[in-house]
Amino acid sequence: LKLLSPNKDLQGKNVLVTAGPTREAIDPVRFITNHSSGKMGYAIAERAAARGAEVMLVSGPTNLPTPIGVKRLDVNTTNEMYNMVIEHSDKADIIIKSAAVADYRPETVAENKIKKGDVDIAISLTRNPDILKKLGEIKKDGQVLVGFAAETQDIIENAKSKVERKNLDFIVANDLTKDGAGFKGDTNIVTIIDSTGDVQHYEKMDKKDLADIILDKAKSIYIKE
Ligand code: CTP
Ligand code: CA
């Protein structure tokens, strides 16, 4: 079988990927979100499935087609993503959290559309749960946990502290100030920092190529353990 499918090196592995933004309602017609396109997470899901893994993709709202061979579960809010991910985390060998999760949500969602008046208004925000931190707390032996970090300053320090704080095997840090990196395009410029303190910089590359690099590193950790 191996000879027939030489590139199916993730066969038998269960990979859980999150992608896209989350969306938090203010009222029935308005919401808070971010610029995430979902492209990075979808590329990881696509490459993992192409390499033979069983892939579950928990996705916030995106305009992207579901990659071939991938099971996609759609969510909107951070709380919905939290529940979906925790429900499916137990059977995952590798979890890759590329979603750009909203850290806060409006404290209350107005039942009706908010009408404008002559005075300014303020929206009070409340903290959302940290999905990745929770995954780090309930991490099983041998499970590989990968995070992303979106930074605009002190990238290495901030990303390192996220690796420790969230009990990750490694983190893929995006420098959002660089052209060709981050949320929207087809390319990314990242630094990968692992739990041993190893820091690896990568030049600008296609998100699909980066997806393979991330999966290669996750696989090498999975095999070691
Ligand atoms: N993340 C998560 N749940 C949240 C916030 C973030 O699972 N409520 C995950 C993201 O999917 C990502 C990683 O945590 O893999 C880092 O996200 P990032 O926004 O860079 O870090 P935060 O811990 O939210 O810290 P801050 O936004 O303050 O930099
Ligand atoms: Ca955040």
Coordinates of C-alpha atoms and ligand atoms in Angstrom, one line a residue:
L1 CA 0.0 0.0 0.0
K2 CA 2.9 2.3 0.8
L3 CA 4.3 1.9 -2.6
L4 CA 1.0 2.8 -4.2
S5 CA 0.6 6.0 -2.2
P6 CA 4.1 7.2 -1.3
N7 CA 2.9 10.7 -0.3
K8 CA 0.2 9.6 2.1
D9 CA 2.6 10.0 5.0
L10 CA -0.2 11.2 7.4
Q11 CA -2.5 8.1 6.7
G12 CA -4.2 7.0 9.9
K13 CA -3.6 10.4 11.6
N14 CA -6.5 12.4 12.9
V15 CA -5.9 16.2 12.3
L16 CA -8.1 18.9 13.7
V17 CA -7.7 22.3 12.1
T18 CA -9.4 25.6 13.0
A19 CA -9.6 28.5 10.4
G20 CA -11.1 31.8 9.7
P21 CA -12.3 34.6 12.0
T22 CA -15.0 34.3 14.6
R23 CA -17.9 36.8 14.6
E24 CA -19.6 38.3 17.6
A25 CA -23.0 39.9 17.3
I26 CA -23.8 43.4 18.5
D27 CA -27.4 43.4 17.4
P28 CA -29.3 41.5 14.6
V29 CA -27.5 43.3 11.8
R30 CA -24.0 44.1 13.2
F31 CA -21.0 42.2 14.4
I32 CA -17.4 42.5 15.5
T33 CA -14.8 40.4 13.6
N34 CA -11.3 40.6 12.1
H35 CA -9.6 40.4 8.7
S36 CA -8.8 36.7 8.7
S37 CA -9.5 35.1 5.3
G38 CA -9.2 31.5 6.5
K39 CA -6.6 30.8 3.7
M40 CA -3.9 29.5 6.0
G41 CA -6.1 27.0 7.9
Y42 CA -7.8 25.8 4.7
A43 CA -4.4 25.2 3.1
I44 CA -3.3 23.2 6.2
A45 CA -6.6 21.2 6.0
E46 CA -6.2 20.6 2.3
R47 CA -2.5 19.5 2.5
A48 CA -3.3 17.2 5.5
A49 CA -6.1 15.5 3.7
A50 CA -4.0 15.2 0.5
R51 CA -1.3 13.5 2.6
G52 CA -3.8 10.9 3.8
A53 CA -4.9 12.3 7.2
E54 CA -8.5 12.3 8.4
V55 CA -9.2 16.0 8.7
M56 CA -11.8 17.9 10.6
L57 CA -11.9 21.6 9.8
V58 CA -13.8 23.9 12.3
S59 CA -14.3 27.0 10.4
G60 CA -15.5 30.5 11.1
P61 CA -17.2 32.4 8.3
T62 CA -15.1 32.4 5.1
N63 CA -15.7 32.6 1.3
L64 CA -13.5 29.5 0.7
P65 CA -14.6 26.1 -0.7
T66 CA -14.2 23.1 1.5
P67 CA -11.0 21.3 0.5
I68 CA -11.4 17.8 -1.0
G69 CA -11.6 15.0 1.6
V70 CA -12.1 17.4 4.5
K71 CA -14.9 17.3 7.1
R72 CA -16.0 20.9 7.7
L73 CA -17.9 22.1 10.7
D74 CA -19.1 25.8 10.5
V75 CA -19.3 28.0 13.5
N76 CA -19.7 31.8 14.0
T77 CA -18.8 32.8 17.6
T78 CA -15.8 32.0 19.7
N79 CA -18.1 30.1 22.2
E80 CA -19.4 28.0 19.3
M81 CA -15.8 27.3 18.1
Y82 CA -14.8 26.5 21.7
N83 CA -17.6 23.9 22.1
M84 CA -17.0 22.3 18.7
V85 CA -13.2 22.1 19.1
I86 CA -13.4 20.7 22.7
E87 CA -16.0 18.1 21.6
H88 CA -13.6 16.8 18.8
S89 CA -10.2 17.4 20.5
D90 CA -10.1 14.1 22.3
K91 CA -9.5 11.9 19.1
A92 CA -7.1 14.3 17.4
D93 CA -3.4 13.3 17.1
I94 CA -2.5 16.8 15.8
I95 CA -4.4 20.0 16.5
I96 CA -3.6 23.2 14.5
K97 CA -5.3 26.3 15.7
S98 CA -5.0 28.8 12.9
A99 CA -8.3 30.6 13.5
A100 CA -8.2 34.3 14.4
V101 CA -10.4 34.1 17.4
A102 CA -12.2 37.1 18.8
D103 CA -10.9 37.8 22.2
Y104 CA -13.9 39.7 23.3
R105 CA -17.7 39.8 22.6
P106 CA -20.3 42.4 23.3
E107 CA -21.6 41.8 26.9
T108 CA -25.2 41.8 25.7
V109 CA -26.6 41.3 22.2
A110 CA -29.4 43.8 21.5
E111 CA -32.6 42.0 20.6
N112 CA -33.5 44.7 18.0
K113 CA -31.4 46.8 15.7
I114 CA -29.8 49.6 17.7
K115 CA -31.2 53.0 16.5
K116 CA -29.0 56.0 16.3
G117 CA -29.5 59.0 18.6
D118 CA -27.8 62.3 19.1
V119 CA -25.4 61.1 21.7
D120 CA -22.4 58.8 21.5
I121 CA -22.8 55.2 22.7
A122 CA -20.3 52.7 24.0
I123 CA -20.3 48.9 23.6
S124 CA -19.2 47.0 26.7
L125 CA -17.1 43.9 25.8
T126 CA -16.6 40.8 27.8
R127 CA -13.7 38.2 27.5
N128 CA -14.2 35.1 25.4
P129 CA -12.7 31.8 26.5
D130 CA -9.2 31.0 25.2
I131 CA -9.7 27.8 23.2
L132 CA -6.0 27.0 22.7
K133 CA -5.2 27.6 26.4
K134 CA -7.9 25.1 27.3
L135 CA -6.6 22.6 24.8
G136 CA -3.2 22.9 26.4
E137 CA -4.7 22.2 29.8
I138 CA -6.4 19.0 28.6
K139 CA -3.7 17.9 26.2
K140 CA -3.3 14.1 26.0
D141 CA 0.0 12.3 26.0
G142 CA 1.4 12.3 22.5
Q143 CA -1.0 14.8 21.1
V144 CA 0.7 17.6 19.1
L145 CA -0.7 21.1 19.7
V146 CA 0.1 23.9 17.3
G147 CA -0.8 27.6 17.7
F148 CA -0.6 30.7 15.6
A149 CA 0.3 34.1 16.8
A150 CA -0.6 37.4 15.1
E151 CA 1.8 40.1 16.3
T152 CA 2.7 43.6 15.4
Q153 CA 5.5 44.1 17.9
D154 CA 8.0 42.0 20.0
I155 CA 7.1 39.0 17.9
I156 CA 9.6 36.4 19.2
E157 CA 9.0 37.3 22.9
N158 CA 5.3 37.4 22.6
A159 CA 5.1 34.2 20.6
K160 CA 7.5 32.4 23.1
S161 CA 5.3 33.4 26.0
K162 CA 2.2 32.0 24.2
V163 CA 4.0 28.6 23.7
E164 CA 4.6 28.4 27.5
R165 CA 1.3 29.8 28.6
K166 CA -0.8 27.6 26.3
N167 CA 1.4 24.4 26.6
L168 CA 2.1 24.2 22.9
D169 CA 4.5 22.1 20.9
F170 CA 5.1 25.0 18.6
I171 CA 3.7 28.3 17.4
V172 CA 3.7 29.9 13.9
A173 CA 4.2 33.6 14.4
N174 CA 3.0 36.1 11.8
D175 CA 4.6 39.5 11.6
L176 CA 1.5 41.5 10.6
T177 CA 3.6 44.6 9.8
K178 CA 5.3 42.9 6.8
D179 CA 4.0 43.0 3.3
G180 CA 3.1 39.5 2.1
A181 CA 2.4 38.2 5.7
G182 CA -0.7 37.6 7.6
F183 CA -4.4 37.5 7.1
K184 CA -5.4 38.2 3.6
G185 CA -3.0 37.1 0.9
D186 CA -1.9 33.8 -0.5
T187 CA 1.6 34.1 1.0
N188 CA 2.9 34.3 4.5
I189 CA 6.1 35.3 6.3
V190 CA 6.5 33.5 9.6
T191 CA 8.8 32.4 12.4
I192 CA 8.3 29.1 14.0
I193 CA 9.1 28.8 17.7
D194 CA 9.0 25.4 19.5
S195 CA 8.8 24.3 23.1
T196 CA 12.5 23.6 23.1
G197 CA 13.2 27.2 22.4
D198 CA 14.2 26.6 18.8
V199 CA 13.5 29.6 16.5
Q200 CA 13.3 29.2 12.8
H201 CA 12.7 32.1 10.4
Y202 CA 11.1 31.6 6.9
E203 CA 11.2 33.8 3.9
K204 CA 7.9 34.8 2.2
M205 CA 6.2 31.7 0.8
D206 CA 2.9 30.3 -0.5
K207 CA 0.5 29.3 2.3
K208 CA 0.2 25.8 0.7
D209 CA 4.0 25.3 1.0
L210 CA 3.9 26.7 4.6
A211 CA 1.1 24.2 5.3
D212 CA 3.4 21.3 4.4
I213 CA 6.2 22.7 6.6
I214 CA 3.9 23.0 9.5
L215 CA 2.6 19.4 9.0
D216 CA 6.2 18.1 8.6
K217 CA 7.1 19.6 11.9
A218 CA 4.0 18.4 13.7
K219 CA 4.6 14.9 12.2
S220 CA 8.3 14.9 13.4
I221 CA 7.1 15.7 17.0
Y222 CA 4.3 13.1 16.9
I223 CA 6.8 10.4 15.8
K224 CA 9.3 11.3 18.5
E225 CA 6.7 11.0 21.3
Ligands
CTP1 N1 -6.7 31.6 20.5 C1 -7.8 30.8 20.9 N2 -8.8 31.4 21.6 C2 -8.8 32.7 21.9 C3 -7.8 33.5 21.4 C4 -6.7 32.9 20.7 O1 -7.8 29.6 20.7 N3 -9.8 33.2 22.6 C5 -5.6 31.0 19.7 C6 -5.5 31.4 18.3 O2 -6.3 30.5 17.5 C7 -4.0 31.2 18.0 C8 -3.4 31.5 19.4 O3 -4.4 31.3 20.3 O4 -3.7 29.9 17.6 C9 -2.8 32.9 19.5 O5 -3.7 33.9 19.2 P1 -3.3 35.4 19.4 O6 -4.5 36.3 19.1 O7 -2.1 35.7 18.7 O8 -3.0 35.4 21.0 P2 -3.8 35.7 22.3 O9 -3.4 34.6 23.2 O10 -5.2 35.9 22.0 O11 -3.1 37.1 22.8 P3 -3.2 38.6 22.2 O12 -4.3 38.6 21.2 O13 -3.4 39.4 23.4 O14 -1.8 38.8 21.6
CA2 CA -6.0 37.4 20.4

